Amino acid sequence: QVQLQESGPGLVKPSETLSLTCTVSGGSISIYYWNWIRQPPGKGLEWMGYIYSGSTNYNPSLKSRVTISEDTSKNQFSLKLRSVTAADTAVYYCVRDPRKSGSDYGRHFDLWGRGTLVTVSS
Amino acid sequence: EIVLTQSSGTLSLSPGERATLSCRASQSVSSSSLAWYQQKPGQAPRLLIYATSSRATGIPDRFSGSGSGTDFTLTISRLEPEDFAVYYCQHQDTFGGGTKVEIK
């Protein structure tokens, strides 16, 4: 079955760039929408953005700092968040939205990675 | 920007009881776009319901969703011990703040 696994540094210094990669196994990233969602400790969920067939869409509140990209040869997609502060400390999840182009359904998230905690601290 | 409000911060219920969780949108939303998730401590969220009332794969039928316009409901007909968790509603790029269902 399809599985998602996040990887990347667990500690990032303030003002630097947070970089995470999601490896998708058991299925191709060439279909579906692939998302990053984060959750600060003890708080709720925040959608960050997605990539779909090379096209991206970002949360307006993060748009100036976020880039999501894909490497189809490795079946991976990645997140870069620039100029991080302590407020960016969170568990970061890579997540699948199972819609296909033209779907009648709205965005929803059926498959989640286990999440990786990234702490922003000097 | 649509805001989702889950007004019942915590519900204290006993196993076997019925749980009714609410999610109110700041403006009318499409029923095809409202989803619910369950999250247990230390785990990723799990999709329960999408398009207001469609159960995700493997979700027991004690979970049901309903609603339209601005008011949506997740109902757990009889709480099992494993159902005590935090529940989030979601519309497009927005999540509600969550409702915790705890053991009374």
PDB file of C-alpha atoms in Angstrom:
ATOM      1  CA  GLN A   1       0.000   0.000   0.000  1.00  0.00           C
ATOM      2  CA  VAL A   2       1.044   3.627  -0.398  1.00  0.00           C
ATOM      3  CA  GLN A   3       3.161   5.023   2.418  1.00  0.00           C
ATOM      4  CA  LEU A   4       4.613   8.459   3.053  1.00  0.00           C
ATOM      5  CA  GLN A   5       7.770   9.184   5.028  1.00  0.00           C
ATOM      6  CA  GLU A   6       9.106  12.598   5.982  1.00  0.00           C
ATOM      7  CA  SER A   7      12.819  13.200   6.367  1.00  0.00           C
ATOM      8  CA  GLY A   8      15.014  16.156   7.210  1.00  0.00           C
ATOM      9  CA  PRO A   9      16.729  18.001  10.052  1.00  0.00           C
ATOM     10  CA  GLY A  10      14.930  18.135  13.366  1.00  0.00           C
ATOM     11  CA  LEU A  11      16.599  21.382  14.380  1.00  0.00           C
ATOM     12  CA  VAL A  12      16.862  24.572  12.356  1.00  0.00           C
ATOM     13  CA  LYS A  13      18.333  27.899  13.419  1.00  0.00           C
ATOM     14  CA  PRO A  14      16.249  31.095  13.318  1.00  0.00           C
ATOM     15  CA  SER A  15      16.409  32.947   9.980  1.00  0.00           C
ATOM     16  CA  GLU A  16      17.566  29.818   8.161  1.00  0.00           C
ATOM     17  CA  THR A  17      15.657  27.587   5.738  1.00  0.00           C
ATOM     18  CA  LEU A  18      13.719  24.526   6.831  1.00  0.00           C
ATOM     19  CA  SER A  19      13.980  21.728   4.266  1.00  0.00           C
ATOM     20  CA  LEU A  20      11.994  18.490   4.354  1.00  0.00           C
ATOM     21  CA  THR A  21      11.477  15.671   1.889  1.00  0.00           C
ATOM     22  CA  CYS A  22       8.608  13.230   1.625  1.00  0.00           C
ATOM     23  CA  THR A  23       9.277   9.856   0.041  1.00  0.00           C
ATOM     24  CA  VAL A  24       6.227   8.127  -1.371  1.00  0.00           C
ATOM     25  CA  SER A  25       6.401   4.347  -1.643  1.00  0.00           C
ATOM     26  CA  GLY A  26       3.905   1.979  -3.225  1.00  0.00           C
ATOM     27  CA  GLY A  27       2.474   4.514  -5.636  1.00  0.00           C
ATOM     28  CA  SER A  28       3.376   7.279  -8.038  1.00  0.00           C
ATOM     29  CA  ILE A  29       3.386  10.975  -7.161  1.00  0.00           C
ATOM     30  CA  SER A  30       2.472  11.737 -10.764  1.00  0.00           C
ATOM     31  CA  ILE A  31      -1.185  11.574  -9.817  1.00  0.00           C
ATOM     32  CA  TYR A  32      -3.061  13.096  -6.884  1.00  0.00           C
ATOM     33  CA  TYR A  33      -2.288  16.217  -4.898  1.00  0.00           C
ATOM     34  CA  TRP A  34       0.636  16.125  -2.486  1.00  0.00           C
ATOM     35  CA  ASN A  35       0.511  18.429   0.499  1.00  0.00           C
ATOM     36  CA  TRP A  36       2.395  19.675   3.503  1.00  0.00           C
ATOM     37  CA  ILE A  37       0.430  20.297   6.699  1.00  0.00           C
ATOM     38  CA  ARG A  38       1.950  21.339  10.009  1.00  0.00           C
ATOM     39  CA  GLN A  39       0.900  21.307  13.639  1.00  0.00           C
ATOM     40  CA  PRO A  40       2.628  23.361  16.357  1.00  0.00           C
ATOM     41  CA  PRO A  41       2.942  21.476  19.649  1.00  0.00           C
ATOM     42  CA  GLY A  42      -0.428  21.337  21.407  1.00  0.00           C
ATOM     43  CA  LYS A  43      -2.160  23.302  18.650  1.00  0.00           C
ATOM     44  CA  GLY A  44      -4.262  22.742  15.553  1.00  0.00           C
ATOM     45  CA  LEU A  45      -3.527  21.930  11.936  1.00  0.00           C
ATOM     46  CA  GLU A  46      -2.326  24.371   9.279  1.00  0.00           C
ATOM     47  CA  TRP A  47      -2.315  23.560   5.563  1.00  0.00           C
ATOM     48  CA  MET A  48       0.853  24.877   3.953  1.00  0.00           C
ATOM     49  CA  GLY A  49       0.493  24.019   0.280  1.00  0.00           C
ATOM     50  CA  TYR A  50       0.380  21.347  -2.396  1.00  0.00           C
ATOM     51  CA  ILE A  51       1.965  20.265  -5.614  1.00  0.00           C
ATOM     52  CA  TYR A  52      -0.025  18.606  -8.399  1.00  0.00           C
ATOM     53  CA  SER A  53       1.540  17.595 -11.665  1.00  0.00           C
ATOM     54  CA  GLY A  54       4.209  20.214 -11.171  1.00  0.00           C
ATOM     55  CA  SER A  55       1.797  23.027 -10.307  1.00  0.00           C
ATOM     56  CA  THR A  56       1.751  24.481  -6.809  1.00  0.00           C
ATOM     57  CA  ASN A  57      -0.689  26.274  -4.520  1.00  0.00           C
ATOM     58  CA  TYR A  58       0.286  27.796  -1.195  1.00  0.00           C
ATOM     59  CA  ASN A  59      -1.367  29.088   1.942  1.00  0.00           C
ATOM     60  CA  PRO A  60      -1.474  32.887   1.456  1.00  0.00           C
ATOM     61  CA  SER A  61      -0.144  33.394   4.970  1.00  0.00           C
ATOM     62  CA  LEU A  62       3.032  31.489   4.067  1.00  0.00           C
ATOM     63  CA  LYS A  63       3.263  32.114   0.342  1.00  0.00           C
ATOM     64  CA  SER A  64       6.248  34.457   0.502  1.00  0.00           C
ATOM     65  CA  ARG A  65       8.344  31.894   2.384  1.00  0.00           C
ATOM     66  CA  VAL A  66       7.267  28.494   1.039  1.00  0.00           C
ATOM     67  CA  THR A  67       8.348  26.446  -1.937  1.00  0.00           C
ATOM     68  CA  ILE A  68       7.104  22.918  -2.685  1.00  0.00           C
ATOM     69  CA  SER A  69       8.806  20.933  -5.420  1.00  0.00           C
ATOM     70  CA  GLU A  70       8.841  17.377  -6.710  1.00  0.00           C
ATOM     71  CA  ASP A  71      11.339  14.855  -8.021  1.00  0.00           C
ATOM     72  CA  THR A  72       9.339  12.294  -9.957  1.00  0.00           C
ATOM     73  CA  SER A  73      12.414  10.190 -10.657  1.00  0.00           C
ATOM     74  CA  LYS A  74      12.773   9.590  -6.920  1.00  0.00           C
ATOM     75  CA  ASN A  75       9.019   9.677  -6.187  1.00  0.00           C
ATOM     76  CA  GLN A  76       9.604  12.452  -3.696  1.00  0.00           C
ATOM     77  CA  PHE A  77       8.282  15.913  -3.002  1.00  0.00           C
ATOM     78  CA  SER A  78       9.892  18.547  -0.840  1.00  0.00           C
ATOM     79  CA  LEU A  79       9.190  21.569   1.323  1.00  0.00           C
ATOM     80  CA  LYS A  80      11.354  24.628   1.824  1.00  0.00           C
ATOM     81  CA  LEU A  81      10.353  27.259   4.363  1.00  0.00           C
ATOM     82  CA  ARG A  82      12.607  30.300   4.458  1.00  0.00           C
ATOM     83  CA  SER A  83      13.419  32.742   7.248  1.00  0.00           C
ATOM     84  CA  VAL A  84      12.082  30.528  10.007  1.00  0.00           C
ATOM     85  CA  THR A  85      11.311  31.701  13.529  1.00  0.00           C
ATOM     86  CA  ALA A  86      10.296  29.909  16.707  1.00  0.00           C
ATOM     87  CA  ALA A  87       6.682  30.145  15.513  1.00  0.00           C
ATOM     88  CA  ASP A  88       7.571  27.644  12.785  1.00  0.00           C
ATOM     89  CA  THR A  89       8.334  24.958  15.366  1.00  0.00           C
ATOM     90  CA  ALA A  90       5.864  22.194  14.563  1.00  0.00           C
ATOM     91  CA  VAL A  91       5.286  18.641  13.486  1.00  0.00           C
ATOM     92  CA  TYR A  92       5.345  18.658   9.700  1.00  0.00           C
ATOM     93  CA  TYR A  93       3.244  16.104   7.844  1.00  0.00           C
ATOM     94  CA  CYS A  94       3.336  15.133   4.210  1.00  0.00           C
ATOM     95  CA  VAL A  95      -0.156  14.238   3.108  1.00  0.00           C
ATOM     96  CA  ARG A  96      -2.039  12.952   0.079  1.00  0.00           C
ATOM     97  CA  ASP A  97      -5.240  14.455  -1.287  1.00  0.00           C
ATOM     98  CA  PRO A  98      -6.735  11.635  -3.377  1.00  0.00           C
ATOM     99  CA  ARG A  99      -8.628  13.808  -5.820  1.00  0.00           C
ATOM    100  CA  LYS A 100      -7.901  13.683  -9.517  1.00  0.00           C
ATOM    101  CA  SER A 101      -8.345  16.507 -11.975  1.00  0.00           C
ATOM    102  CA  GLY A 102     -12.011  17.289 -12.440  1.00  0.00           C
ATOM    103  CA  SER A 103     -13.080  15.664  -9.181  1.00  0.00           C
ATOM    104  CA  ASP A 104     -16.419  16.747  -7.756  1.00  0.00           C
ATOM    105  CA  TYR A 105     -15.050  16.523  -4.235  1.00  0.00           C
ATOM    106  CA  GLY A 106     -13.319  19.263  -2.345  1.00  0.00           C
ATOM    107  CA  ARG A 107      -9.885  18.973  -0.852  1.00  0.00           C
ATOM    108  CA  HIS A 108      -9.472  16.212   1.727  1.00  0.00           C
ATOM    109  CA  PHE A 109      -6.548  14.244   3.054  1.00  0.00           C
ATOM    110  CA  ASP A 110      -6.653  10.469   3.173  1.00  0.00           C
ATOM    111  CA  LEU A 111      -3.052   9.445   3.662  1.00  0.00           C
ATOM    112  CA  TRP A 112      -0.609  11.002   6.120  1.00  0.00           C
ATOM    113  CA  GLY A 113       3.024  10.470   6.947  1.00  0.00           C
ATOM    114  CA  ARG A 114       3.912   9.903  10.580  1.00  0.00           C
ATOM    115  CA  GLY A 115       5.132  13.487  10.850  1.00  0.00           C
ATOM    116  CA  THR A 116       8.470  14.932  11.820  1.00  0.00           C
ATOM    117  CA  LEU A 117       9.074  17.460  14.569  1.00  0.00           C
ATOM    118  CA  VAL A 118      11.118  20.438  13.493  1.00  0.00           C
ATOM    119  CA  THR A 119      12.319  22.776  16.222  1.00  0.00           C
ATOM    120  CA  VAL A 120      13.537  26.269  15.408  1.00  0.00           C
ATOM    121  CA  SER A 121      16.129  27.291  17.957  1.00  0.00           C
ATOM    122  CA  SER A 122      19.628  28.639  18.118  1.00  0.00           C
TER     123      SER A 122
ATOM    124  CA  GLU B   1     -11.330  33.568   4.126  1.00  0.00           C
ATOM    125  CA  ILE B   2     -13.649  30.979   5.637  1.00  0.00           C
ATOM    126  CA  VAL B   3     -13.315  30.302   9.349  1.00  0.00           C
ATOM    127  CA  LEU B   4     -14.438  26.994  10.850  1.00  0.00           C
ATOM    128  CA  THR B   5     -15.555  27.090  14.477  1.00  0.00           C
ATOM    129  CA  GLN B   6     -15.783  23.981  16.583  1.00  0.00           C
ATOM    130  CA  SER B   7     -17.449  25.511  19.593  1.00  0.00           C
ATOM    131  CA  SER B   8     -17.432  22.512  21.913  1.00  0.00           C
ATOM    132  CA  GLY B   9     -13.811  22.585  23.044  1.00  0.00           C
ATOM    133  CA  THR B  10     -14.110  19.412  25.113  1.00  0.00           C
ATOM    134  CA  LEU B  11     -16.873  16.844  25.365  1.00  0.00           C
ATOM    135  CA  SER B  12     -16.839  14.598  28.440  1.00  0.00           C
ATOM    136  CA  LEU B  13     -18.732  11.419  27.665  1.00  0.00           C
ATOM    137  CA  SER B  14     -18.861   7.794  28.706  1.00  0.00           C
ATOM    138  CA  PRO B  15     -18.262   4.739  26.516  1.00  0.00           C
ATOM    139  CA  GLY B  16     -21.502   3.705  24.862  1.00  0.00           C
ATOM    140  CA  GLU B  17     -22.841   7.264  24.751  1.00  0.00           C
ATOM    141  CA  ARG B  18     -23.594   9.219  21.609  1.00  0.00           C
ATOM    142  CA  ALA B  19     -21.236  12.044  20.654  1.00  0.00           C
ATOM    143  CA  THR B  20     -22.392  14.968  18.559  1.00  0.00           C
ATOM    144  CA  LEU B  21     -19.661  17.329  17.365  1.00  0.00           C
ATOM    145  CA  SER B  22     -20.402  20.574  15.584  1.00  0.00           C
ATOM    146  CA  CYS B  23     -18.529  22.602  12.993  1.00  0.00           C
ATOM    147  CA  ARG B  24     -19.803  26.001  11.902  1.00  0.00           C
ATOM    148  CA  ALA B  25     -18.461  27.848   8.863  1.00  0.00           C
ATOM    149  CA  SER B  26     -18.308  31.636   8.712  1.00  0.00           C
ATOM    150  CA  GLN B  27     -20.059  31.490   5.353  1.00  0.00           C
ATOM    151  CA  SER B  28     -21.901  28.866   3.371  1.00  0.00           C
ATOM    152  CA  VAL B  29     -19.660  26.133   1.980  1.00  0.00           C
ATOM    153  CA  SER B  30     -20.168  23.320  -0.468  1.00  0.00           C
ATOM    154  CA  SER B  31     -21.190  20.025   1.100  1.00  0.00           C
ATOM    155  CA  SER B  32     -18.722  18.286  -1.200  1.00  0.00           C
ATOM    156  CA  SER B  33     -15.855  20.010   0.586  1.00  0.00           C
ATOM    157  CA  LEU B  34     -16.372  19.322   4.310  1.00  0.00           C
ATOM    158  CA  ALA B  35     -14.259  16.635   5.957  1.00  0.00           C
ATOM    159  CA  TRP B  36     -13.634  15.300   9.467  1.00  0.00           C
ATOM    160  CA  TYR B  37     -10.487  13.838  11.024  1.00  0.00           C
ATOM    161  CA  GLN B  38      -9.634  12.016  14.225  1.00  0.00           C
ATOM    162  CA  GLN B  39      -6.293  12.515  15.930  1.00  0.00           C
ATOM    163  CA  LYS B  40      -4.908  10.577  18.862  1.00  0.00           C
ATOM    164  CA  PRO B  41      -1.889  11.722  20.900  1.00  0.00           C
ATOM    165  CA  GLY B  42       1.377  11.247  19.062  1.00  0.00           C
ATOM    166  CA  GLN B  43      -0.348  10.162  15.857  1.00  0.00           C
ATOM    167  CA  ALA B  44      -1.147  11.779  12.553  1.00  0.00           C
ATOM    168  CA  PRO B  45      -4.765  12.703  11.882  1.00  0.00           C
ATOM    169  CA  ARG B  46      -6.960  10.063  10.236  1.00  0.00           C
ATOM    170  CA  LEU B  47      -9.612  10.888   7.675  1.00  0.00           C
ATOM    171  CA  LEU B  48     -13.064   9.821   8.894  1.00  0.00           C
ATOM    172  CA  ILE B  49     -15.564  11.599   6.654  1.00  0.00           C
ATOM    173  CA  TYR B  50     -15.296  13.521   3.389  1.00  0.00           C
ATOM    174  CA  ALA B  51     -17.892  15.355   1.339  1.00  0.00           C
ATOM    175  CA  THR B  52     -19.920  15.879   4.541  1.00  0.00           C
ATOM    176  CA  SER B  53     -21.220  12.322   4.828  1.00  0.00           C
ATOM    177  CA  SER B  54     -19.013   9.848   2.952  1.00  0.00           C
ATOM    178  CA  ARG B  55     -17.069   7.529   5.221  1.00  0.00           C
ATOM    179  CA  ALA B  56     -13.432   6.996   4.362  1.00  0.00           C
ATOM    180  CA  THR B  57     -12.101   3.508   3.730  1.00  0.00           C
ATOM    181  CA  GLY B  58     -12.161   1.325   6.836  1.00  0.00           C
ATOM    182  CA  ILE B  59     -14.116   3.736   9.014  1.00  0.00           C
ATOM    183  CA  PRO B  60     -16.769   2.028  11.163  1.00  0.00           C
ATOM    184  CA  ASP B  61     -20.382   2.905  10.515  1.00  0.00           C
ATOM    185  CA  ARG B  62     -20.811   4.311  14.021  1.00  0.00           C
ATOM    186  CA  PHE B  63     -19.230   7.440  12.534  1.00  0.00           C
ATOM    187  CA  SER B  64     -21.550   9.565  10.428  1.00  0.00           C
ATOM    188  CA  GLY B  65     -21.541  13.083   9.084  1.00  0.00           C
ATOM    189  CA  SER B  66     -24.304  15.464   8.124  1.00  0.00           C
ATOM    190  CA  GLY B  67     -25.049  19.095   7.486  1.00  0.00           C
ATOM    191  CA  SER B  68     -25.200  21.774   4.852  1.00  0.00           C
ATOM    192  CA  GLY B  69     -24.588  25.461   4.360  1.00  0.00           C
ATOM    193  CA  THR B  70     -22.772  26.660   7.466  1.00  0.00           C
ATOM    194  CA  ASP B  71     -23.587  23.921   9.985  1.00  0.00           C
ATOM    195  CA  PHE B  72     -22.086  20.459   9.949  1.00  0.00           C
ATOM    196  CA  THR B  73     -22.113  17.611  12.441  1.00  0.00           C
ATOM    197  CA  LEU B  74     -20.034  14.533  13.144  1.00  0.00           C
ATOM    198  CA  THR B  75     -21.921  11.904  15.116  1.00  0.00           C
ATOM    199  CA  ILE B  76     -20.434   8.898  16.851  1.00  0.00           C
ATOM    200  CA  SER B  77     -23.420   6.705  17.601  1.00  0.00           C
ATOM    201  CA  ARG B  78     -21.889   4.732  20.485  1.00  0.00           C
ATOM    202  CA  LEU B  79     -18.486   5.670  21.787  1.00  0.00           C
ATOM    203  CA  GLU B  80     -15.905   2.920  21.898  1.00  0.00           C
ATOM    204  CA  PRO B  81     -12.800   3.268  24.107  1.00  0.00           C
ATOM    205  CA  GLU B  82     -10.657   3.940  21.025  1.00  0.00           C
ATOM    206  CA  ASP B  83     -12.847   6.898  19.966  1.00  0.00           C
ATOM    207  CA  PHE B  84     -11.609   9.217  22.696  1.00  0.00           C
ATOM    208  CA  ALA B  85      -9.475  11.645  20.727  1.00  0.00           C
ATOM    209  CA  VAL B  86      -9.441  15.094  19.140  1.00  0.00           C
ATOM    210  CA  TYR B  87     -11.627  15.685  16.095  1.00  0.00           C
ATOM    211  CA  TYR B  88     -11.086  18.333  13.430  1.00  0.00           C
ATOM    212  CA  CYS B  89     -13.335  19.536  10.647  1.00  0.00           C
ATOM    213  CA  GLN B  90     -11.796  20.862   7.428  1.00  0.00           C
ATOM    214  CA  HIS B  91     -12.914  22.796   4.399  1.00  0.00           C
ATOM    215  CA  GLN B  92     -10.449  23.278   1.552  1.00  0.00           C
ATOM    216  CA  ASP B  93      -7.375  24.897   3.123  1.00  0.00           C
ATOM    217  CA  THR B  94      -8.901  25.580   6.539  1.00  0.00           C
ATOM    218  CA  PHE B  95      -9.181  23.429   9.646  1.00  0.00           C
ATOM    219  CA  GLY B  96     -11.367  23.987  12.671  1.00  0.00           C
ATOM    220  CA  GLY B  97      -9.743  24.330  16.062  1.00  0.00           C
ATOM    221  CA  GLY B  98     -10.698  20.830  17.147  1.00  0.00           C
ATOM    222  CA  THR B  99     -12.974  19.190  19.696  1.00  0.00           C
ATOM    223  CA  LYS B 100     -11.557  16.852  22.297  1.00  0.00           C
ATOM    224  CA  VAL B 101     -13.734  13.923  23.270  1.00  0.00           C
ATOM    225  CA  GLU B 102     -12.616  12.730  26.675  1.00  0.00           C
ATOM    226  CA  ILE B 103     -13.725   9.967  28.984  1.00  0.00           C
ATOM    227  CA  LYS B 104     -16.129  11.166  31.662  1.00  0.00           C
TER     228      LYS B 104
END
